[in-house]
PDB file of C-alpha atoms in Angstrom:
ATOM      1  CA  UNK A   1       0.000   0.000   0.000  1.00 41.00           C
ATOM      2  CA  UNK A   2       2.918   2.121  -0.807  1.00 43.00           C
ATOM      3  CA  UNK A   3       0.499   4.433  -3.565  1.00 46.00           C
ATOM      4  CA  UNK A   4      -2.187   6.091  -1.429  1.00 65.00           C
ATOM      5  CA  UNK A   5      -4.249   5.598  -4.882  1.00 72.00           C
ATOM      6  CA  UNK A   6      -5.251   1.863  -5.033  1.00 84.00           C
ATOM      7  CA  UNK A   7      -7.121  -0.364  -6.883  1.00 86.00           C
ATOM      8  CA  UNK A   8     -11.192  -0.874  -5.384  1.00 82.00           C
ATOM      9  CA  UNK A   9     -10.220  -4.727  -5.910  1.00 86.00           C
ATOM     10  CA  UNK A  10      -7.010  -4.452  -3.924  1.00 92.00           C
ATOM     11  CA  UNK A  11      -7.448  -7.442  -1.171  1.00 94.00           C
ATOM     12  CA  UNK A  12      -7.112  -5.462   2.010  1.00 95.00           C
ATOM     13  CA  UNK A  13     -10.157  -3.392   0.639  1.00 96.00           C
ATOM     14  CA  UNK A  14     -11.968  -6.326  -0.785  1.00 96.00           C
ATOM     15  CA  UNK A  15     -11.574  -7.963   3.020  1.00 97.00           C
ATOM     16  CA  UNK A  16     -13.172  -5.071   4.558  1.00 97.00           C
ATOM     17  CA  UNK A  17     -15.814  -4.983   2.060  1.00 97.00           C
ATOM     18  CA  UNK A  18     -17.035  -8.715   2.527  1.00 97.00           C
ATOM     19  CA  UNK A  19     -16.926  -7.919   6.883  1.00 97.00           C
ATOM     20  CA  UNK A  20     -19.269  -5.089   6.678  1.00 97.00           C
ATOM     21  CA  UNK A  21     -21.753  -7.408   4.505  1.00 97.00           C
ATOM     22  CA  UNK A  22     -21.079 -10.398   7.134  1.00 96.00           C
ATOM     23  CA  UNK A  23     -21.419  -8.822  10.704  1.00 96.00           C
ATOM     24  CA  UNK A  24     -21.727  -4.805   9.596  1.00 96.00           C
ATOM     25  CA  UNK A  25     -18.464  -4.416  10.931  1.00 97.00           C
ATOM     26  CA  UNK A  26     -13.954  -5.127   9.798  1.00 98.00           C
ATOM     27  CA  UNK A  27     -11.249  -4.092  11.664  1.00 98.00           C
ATOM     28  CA  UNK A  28      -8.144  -4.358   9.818  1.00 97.00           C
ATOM     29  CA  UNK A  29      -4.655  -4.622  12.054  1.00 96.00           C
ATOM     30  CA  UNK A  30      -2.214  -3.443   9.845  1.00 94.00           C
ATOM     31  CA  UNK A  31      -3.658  -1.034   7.456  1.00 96.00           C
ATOM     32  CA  UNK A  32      -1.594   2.187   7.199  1.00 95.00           C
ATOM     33  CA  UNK A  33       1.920   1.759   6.549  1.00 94.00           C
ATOM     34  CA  UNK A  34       4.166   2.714   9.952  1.00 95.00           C
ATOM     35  CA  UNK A  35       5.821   5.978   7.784  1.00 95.00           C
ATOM     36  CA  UNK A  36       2.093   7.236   7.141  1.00 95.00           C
ATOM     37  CA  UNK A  37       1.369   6.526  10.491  1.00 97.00           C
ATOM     38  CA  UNK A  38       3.790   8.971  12.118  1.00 97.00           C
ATOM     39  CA  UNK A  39       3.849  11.438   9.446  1.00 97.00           C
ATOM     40  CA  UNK A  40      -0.041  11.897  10.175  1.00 98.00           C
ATOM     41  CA  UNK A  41       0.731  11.550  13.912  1.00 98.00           C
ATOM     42  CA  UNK A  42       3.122  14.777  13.206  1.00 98.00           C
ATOM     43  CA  UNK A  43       0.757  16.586  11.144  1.00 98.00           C
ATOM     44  CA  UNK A  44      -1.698  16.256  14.502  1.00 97.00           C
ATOM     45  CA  UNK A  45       0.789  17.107  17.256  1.00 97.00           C
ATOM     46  CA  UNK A  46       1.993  20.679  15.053  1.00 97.00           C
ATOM     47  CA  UNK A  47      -1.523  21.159  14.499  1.00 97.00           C
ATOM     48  CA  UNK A  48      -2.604  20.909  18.679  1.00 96.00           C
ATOM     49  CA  UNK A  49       0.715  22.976  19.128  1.00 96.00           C
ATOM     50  CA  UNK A  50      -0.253  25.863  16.787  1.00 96.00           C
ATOM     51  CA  UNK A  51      -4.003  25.604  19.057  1.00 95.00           C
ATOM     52  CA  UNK A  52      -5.699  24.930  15.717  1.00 96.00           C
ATOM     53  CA  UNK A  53      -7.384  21.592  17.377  1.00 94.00           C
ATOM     54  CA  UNK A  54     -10.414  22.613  19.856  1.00 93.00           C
ATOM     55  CA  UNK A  55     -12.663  21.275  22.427  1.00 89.00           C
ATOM     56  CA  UNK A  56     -15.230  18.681  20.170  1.00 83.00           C
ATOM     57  CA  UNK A  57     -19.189  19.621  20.931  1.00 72.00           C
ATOM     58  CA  UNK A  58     -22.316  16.883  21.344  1.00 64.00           C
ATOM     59  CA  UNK A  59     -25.105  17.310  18.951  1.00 55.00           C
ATOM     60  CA  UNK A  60     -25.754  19.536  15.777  1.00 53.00           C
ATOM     61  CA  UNK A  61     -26.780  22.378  14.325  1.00 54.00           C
ATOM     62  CA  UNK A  62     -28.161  25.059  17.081  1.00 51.00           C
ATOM     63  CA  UNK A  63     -28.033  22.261  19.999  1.00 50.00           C
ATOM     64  CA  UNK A  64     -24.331  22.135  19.638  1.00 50.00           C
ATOM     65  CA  UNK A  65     -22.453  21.998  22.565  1.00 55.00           C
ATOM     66  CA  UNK A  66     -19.207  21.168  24.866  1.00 55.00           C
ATOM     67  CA  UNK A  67     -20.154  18.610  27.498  1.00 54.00           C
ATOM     68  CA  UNK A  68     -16.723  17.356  28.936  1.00 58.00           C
ATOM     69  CA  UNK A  69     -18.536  14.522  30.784  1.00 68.00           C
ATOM     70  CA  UNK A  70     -19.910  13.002  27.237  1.00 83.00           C
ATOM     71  CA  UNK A  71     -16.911  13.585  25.488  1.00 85.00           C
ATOM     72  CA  UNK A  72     -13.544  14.730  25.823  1.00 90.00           C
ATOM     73  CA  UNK A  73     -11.660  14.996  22.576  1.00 93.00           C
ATOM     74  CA  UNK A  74     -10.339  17.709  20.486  1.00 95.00           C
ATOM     75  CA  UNK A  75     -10.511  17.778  16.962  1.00 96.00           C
ATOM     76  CA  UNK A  76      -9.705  19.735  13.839  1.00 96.00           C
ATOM     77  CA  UNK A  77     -11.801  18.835  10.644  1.00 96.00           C
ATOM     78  CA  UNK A  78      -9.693  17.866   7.360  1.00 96.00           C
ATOM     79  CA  UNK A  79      -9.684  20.299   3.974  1.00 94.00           C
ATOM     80  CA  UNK A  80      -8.284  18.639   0.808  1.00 94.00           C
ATOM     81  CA  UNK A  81      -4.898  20.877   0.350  1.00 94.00           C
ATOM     82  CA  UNK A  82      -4.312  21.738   3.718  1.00 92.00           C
ATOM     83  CA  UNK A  83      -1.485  19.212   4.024  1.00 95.00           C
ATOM     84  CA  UNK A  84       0.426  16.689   1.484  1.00 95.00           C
ATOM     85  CA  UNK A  85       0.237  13.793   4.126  1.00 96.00           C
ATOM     86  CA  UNK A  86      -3.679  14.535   4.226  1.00 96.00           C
ATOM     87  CA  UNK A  87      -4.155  14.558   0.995  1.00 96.00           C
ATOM     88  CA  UNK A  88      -2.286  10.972   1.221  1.00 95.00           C
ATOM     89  CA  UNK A  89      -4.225   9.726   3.451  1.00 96.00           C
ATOM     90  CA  UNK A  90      -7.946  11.192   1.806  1.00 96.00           C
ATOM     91  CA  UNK A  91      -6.852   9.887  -1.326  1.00 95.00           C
ATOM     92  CA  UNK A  92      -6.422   6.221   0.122  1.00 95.00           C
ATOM     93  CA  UNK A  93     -10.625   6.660   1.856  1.00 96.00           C
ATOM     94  CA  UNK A  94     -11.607   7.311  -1.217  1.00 96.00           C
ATOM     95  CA  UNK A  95     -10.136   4.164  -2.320  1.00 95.00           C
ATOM     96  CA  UNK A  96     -12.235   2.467   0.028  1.00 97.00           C
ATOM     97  CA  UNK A  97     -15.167   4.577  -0.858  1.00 97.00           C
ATOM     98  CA  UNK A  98     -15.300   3.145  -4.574  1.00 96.00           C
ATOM     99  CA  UNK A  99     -14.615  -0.480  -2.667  1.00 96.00           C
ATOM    100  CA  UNK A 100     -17.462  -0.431  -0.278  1.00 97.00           C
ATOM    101  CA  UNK A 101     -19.581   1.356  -3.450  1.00 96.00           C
ATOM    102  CA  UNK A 102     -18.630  -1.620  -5.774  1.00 95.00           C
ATOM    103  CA  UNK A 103     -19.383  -4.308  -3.510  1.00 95.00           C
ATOM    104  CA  UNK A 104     -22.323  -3.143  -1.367  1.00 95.00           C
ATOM    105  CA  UNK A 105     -24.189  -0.363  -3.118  1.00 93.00           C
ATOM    106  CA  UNK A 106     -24.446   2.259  -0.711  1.00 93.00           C
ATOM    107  CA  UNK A 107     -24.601   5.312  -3.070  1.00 94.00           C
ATOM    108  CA  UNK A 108     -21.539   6.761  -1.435  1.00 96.00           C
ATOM    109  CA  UNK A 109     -20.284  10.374  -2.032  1.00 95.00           C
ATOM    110  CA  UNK A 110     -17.949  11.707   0.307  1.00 95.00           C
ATOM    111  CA  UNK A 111     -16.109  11.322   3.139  1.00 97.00           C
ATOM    112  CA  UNK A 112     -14.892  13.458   5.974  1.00 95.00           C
ATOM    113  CA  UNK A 113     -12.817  13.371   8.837  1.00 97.00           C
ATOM    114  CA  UNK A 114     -11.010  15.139  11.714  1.00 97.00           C
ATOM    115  CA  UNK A 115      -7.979  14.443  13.757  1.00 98.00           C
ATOM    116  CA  UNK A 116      -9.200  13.522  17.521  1.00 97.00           C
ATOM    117  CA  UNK A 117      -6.716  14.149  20.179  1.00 97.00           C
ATOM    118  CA  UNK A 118      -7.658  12.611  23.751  1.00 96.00           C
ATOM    119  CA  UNK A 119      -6.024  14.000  26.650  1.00 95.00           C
ATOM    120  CA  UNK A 120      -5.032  11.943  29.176  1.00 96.00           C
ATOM    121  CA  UNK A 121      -8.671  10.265  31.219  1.00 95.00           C
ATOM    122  CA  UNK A 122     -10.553  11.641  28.235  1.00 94.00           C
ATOM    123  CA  UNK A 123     -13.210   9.302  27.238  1.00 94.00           C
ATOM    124  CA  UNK A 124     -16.592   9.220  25.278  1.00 94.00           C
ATOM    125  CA  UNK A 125     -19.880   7.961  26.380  1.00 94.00           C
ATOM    126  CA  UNK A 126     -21.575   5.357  24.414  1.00 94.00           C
ATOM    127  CA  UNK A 127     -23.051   6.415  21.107  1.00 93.00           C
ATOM    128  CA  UNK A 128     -24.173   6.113  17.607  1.00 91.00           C
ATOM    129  CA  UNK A 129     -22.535   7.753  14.885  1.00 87.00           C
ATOM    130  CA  UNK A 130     -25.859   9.029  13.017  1.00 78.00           C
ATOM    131  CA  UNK A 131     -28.023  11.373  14.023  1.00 71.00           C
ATOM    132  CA  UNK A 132     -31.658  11.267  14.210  1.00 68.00           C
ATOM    133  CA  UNK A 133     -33.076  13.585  12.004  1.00 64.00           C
ATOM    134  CA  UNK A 134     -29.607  12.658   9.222  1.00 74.00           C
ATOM    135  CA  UNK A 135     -29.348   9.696   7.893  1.00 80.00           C
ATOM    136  CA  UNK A 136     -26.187  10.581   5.598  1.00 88.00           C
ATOM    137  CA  UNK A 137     -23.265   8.776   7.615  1.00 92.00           C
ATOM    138  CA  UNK A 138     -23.320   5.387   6.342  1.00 95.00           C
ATOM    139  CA  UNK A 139     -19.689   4.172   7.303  1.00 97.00           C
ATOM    140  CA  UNK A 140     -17.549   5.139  10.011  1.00 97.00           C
ATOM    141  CA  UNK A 141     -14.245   4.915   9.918  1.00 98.00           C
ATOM    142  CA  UNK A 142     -11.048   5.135  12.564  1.00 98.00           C
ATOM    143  CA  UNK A 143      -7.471   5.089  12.006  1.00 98.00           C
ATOM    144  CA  UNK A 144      -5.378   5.149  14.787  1.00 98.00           C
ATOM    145  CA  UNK A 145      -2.048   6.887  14.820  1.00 98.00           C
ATOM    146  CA  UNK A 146      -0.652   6.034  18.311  1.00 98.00           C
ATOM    147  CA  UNK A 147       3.244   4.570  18.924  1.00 95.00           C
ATOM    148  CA  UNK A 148       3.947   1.507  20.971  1.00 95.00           C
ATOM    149  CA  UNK A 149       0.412   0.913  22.730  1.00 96.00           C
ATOM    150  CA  UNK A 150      -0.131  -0.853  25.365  1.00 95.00           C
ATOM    151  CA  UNK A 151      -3.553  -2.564  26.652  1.00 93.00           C
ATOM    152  CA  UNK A 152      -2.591  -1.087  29.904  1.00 95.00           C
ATOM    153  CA  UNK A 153      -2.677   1.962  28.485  1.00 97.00           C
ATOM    154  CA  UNK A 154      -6.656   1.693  28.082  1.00 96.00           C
ATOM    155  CA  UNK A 155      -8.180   3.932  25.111  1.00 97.00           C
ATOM    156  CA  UNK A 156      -9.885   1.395  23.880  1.00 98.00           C
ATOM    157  CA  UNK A 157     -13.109   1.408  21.407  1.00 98.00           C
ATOM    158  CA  UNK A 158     -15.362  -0.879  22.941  1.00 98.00           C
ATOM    159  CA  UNK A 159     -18.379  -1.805  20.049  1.00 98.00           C
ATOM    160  CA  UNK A 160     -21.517  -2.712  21.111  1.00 97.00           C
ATOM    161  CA  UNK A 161     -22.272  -5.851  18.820  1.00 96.00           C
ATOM    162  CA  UNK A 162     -25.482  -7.987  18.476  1.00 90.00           C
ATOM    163  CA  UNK A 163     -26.603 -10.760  20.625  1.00 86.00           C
ATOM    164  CA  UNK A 164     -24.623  -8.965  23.657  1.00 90.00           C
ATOM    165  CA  UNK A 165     -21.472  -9.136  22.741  1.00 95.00           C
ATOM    166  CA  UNK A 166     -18.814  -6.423  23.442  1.00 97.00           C
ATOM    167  CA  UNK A 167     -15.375  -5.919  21.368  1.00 97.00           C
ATOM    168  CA  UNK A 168     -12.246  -4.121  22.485  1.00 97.00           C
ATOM    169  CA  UNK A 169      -9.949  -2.421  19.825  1.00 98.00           C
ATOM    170  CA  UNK A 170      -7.148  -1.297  20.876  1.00 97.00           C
ATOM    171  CA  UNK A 171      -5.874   1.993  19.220  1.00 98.00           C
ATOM    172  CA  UNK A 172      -2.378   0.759  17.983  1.00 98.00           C
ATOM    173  CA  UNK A 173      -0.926   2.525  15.208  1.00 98.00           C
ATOM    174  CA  UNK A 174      -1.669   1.454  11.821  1.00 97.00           C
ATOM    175  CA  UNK A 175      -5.501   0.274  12.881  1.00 98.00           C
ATOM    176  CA  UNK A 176      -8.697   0.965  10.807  1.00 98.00           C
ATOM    177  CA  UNK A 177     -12.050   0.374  11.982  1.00 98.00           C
ATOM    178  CA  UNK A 178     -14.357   0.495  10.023  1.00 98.00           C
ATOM    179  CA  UNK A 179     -18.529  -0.176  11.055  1.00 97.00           C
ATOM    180  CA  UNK A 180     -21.631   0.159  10.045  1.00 96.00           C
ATOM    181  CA  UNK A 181     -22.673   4.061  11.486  1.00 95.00           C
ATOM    182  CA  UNK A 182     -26.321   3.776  12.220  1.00 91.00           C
ATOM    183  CA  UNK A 183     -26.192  -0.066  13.304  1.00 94.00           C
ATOM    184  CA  UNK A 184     -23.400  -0.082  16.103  1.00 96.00           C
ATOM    185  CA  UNK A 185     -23.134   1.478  19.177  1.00 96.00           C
ATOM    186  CA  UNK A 186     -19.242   2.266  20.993  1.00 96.00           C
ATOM    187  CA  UNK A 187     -17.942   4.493  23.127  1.00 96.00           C
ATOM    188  CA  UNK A 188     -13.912   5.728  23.304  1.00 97.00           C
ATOM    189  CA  UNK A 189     -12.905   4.066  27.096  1.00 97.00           C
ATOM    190  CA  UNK A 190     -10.419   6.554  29.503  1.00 96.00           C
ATOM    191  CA  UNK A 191      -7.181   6.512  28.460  1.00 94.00           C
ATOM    192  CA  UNK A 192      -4.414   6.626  30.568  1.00 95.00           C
ATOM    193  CA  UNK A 193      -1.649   8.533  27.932  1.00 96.00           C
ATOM    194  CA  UNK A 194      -2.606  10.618  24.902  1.00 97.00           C
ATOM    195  CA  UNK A 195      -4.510   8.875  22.275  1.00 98.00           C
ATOM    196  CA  UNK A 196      -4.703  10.189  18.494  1.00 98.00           C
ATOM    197  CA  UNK A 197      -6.617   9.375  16.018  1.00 98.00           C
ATOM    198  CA  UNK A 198      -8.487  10.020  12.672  1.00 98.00           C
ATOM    199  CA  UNK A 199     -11.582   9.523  12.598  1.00 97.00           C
ATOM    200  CA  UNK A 200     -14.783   9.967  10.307  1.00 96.00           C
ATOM    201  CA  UNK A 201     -17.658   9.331   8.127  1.00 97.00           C
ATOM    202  CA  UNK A 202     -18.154   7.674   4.115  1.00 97.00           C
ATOM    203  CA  UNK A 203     -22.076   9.806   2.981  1.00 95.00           C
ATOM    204  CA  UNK A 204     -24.338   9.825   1.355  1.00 91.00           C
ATOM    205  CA  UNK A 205     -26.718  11.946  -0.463  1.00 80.00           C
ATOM    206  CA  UNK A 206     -29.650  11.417   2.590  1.00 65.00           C
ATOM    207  CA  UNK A 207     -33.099  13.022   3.282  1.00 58.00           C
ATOM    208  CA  UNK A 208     -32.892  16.268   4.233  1.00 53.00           C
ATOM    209  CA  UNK A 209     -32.889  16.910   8.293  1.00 48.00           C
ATOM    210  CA  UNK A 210     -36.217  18.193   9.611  1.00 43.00           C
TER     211      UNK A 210
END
């Protein structure tokens, strides 16, 4: 995976495409290459330096707000151009975009993301990724971009799957997960050192909110 560009039938994308059909859900071990990894890892840590990442808010629209004991990221949205080594890494979504397109007809059309940052004890509550009155997330995805994790180090997404069950993922550098957004709940558990990661959202054209 050397060419952020890559084929929709490249196996690694093929994989993920046949887990979400199967259990709505793929997470992939070794998915960014280490350089990528800490070149995006970088890219966050000058942008929380220069204060460009803030406090991340609950809700939408007008009801938008910062609730520390929900959530306690902070998070800077990506723009295509802002950076070469986002540009990289957008380039390789929409990859996956045209995969999960090809193979499961979901209609879709863009994809955004932001770099979370997680202080130390920072957590999230549990959650679904699509609102109520916007059905346009389809897929969520989350790379993580963190060095030499430990499971001590906590941090972990825990997904809430069917029939009960609850999986751990650690946030180990190199990591995608990807899930279905409207069909699994998760929550981000306290970590105990800084967590980074990039997370977002493959849309599509949806009703309009009311």
């Amino acid at each position: 995976m050397r060419a952020m560009q890559i084929s929709p039938d490249d196996p690694l994308l093929l994989s993920i495409v046949d887990d979400l059909a199967m259990k709505g859900w793929s997470q992939q071990n070794i998915f960014l290459p280490e350089a990528l990894t800490l070149e995006l890892a970088a890219e966050c840590h000058k942008r929380a330096a220069e204060g460009e990442l803030a406090p991340a808010a609950v809700g939408r629209g007008p009801a938008q707000e910062i609730r520390e004991g929900i959530r306690g990221d902070h998070i800077q949205w990506l723009e295509p151009g802002q950076a070469a080594i986002c540009d990289r890494y957008l380039t390789l979504m929409d990859s996956l975009r045209l995969a999960m397109n090809r193979g499961l007809f979901l209609g879709l059309e863009e994809f955004e993301c932001h770099f979370a940052m997680y202080p130390p004890g920072a957590f999230y509550l549990k959650h679904l990724d699509r609102f109520r009155d916007d059905d346009r997330r389809m897929v969520s995805a989350v790379v993580y971009l963190n060095q030499d994790w430990l499971p001590e180090h906590g941090g972990q997404l825990r997904m809430y799957l069917n029939d009960g069950i609850e999986h751990d993922v650690d946030p180990t550098g190199g990591c995608l997960v990807v899930f279905l957004s409207g069909e699994v709940p998760h929550e981000v558990l306290p970590a105990h050192r800084e967590r980074l990661s990039l997370t977002g959202w493959f849309r599509r054209r949806g009703n309009e909110p009311f």
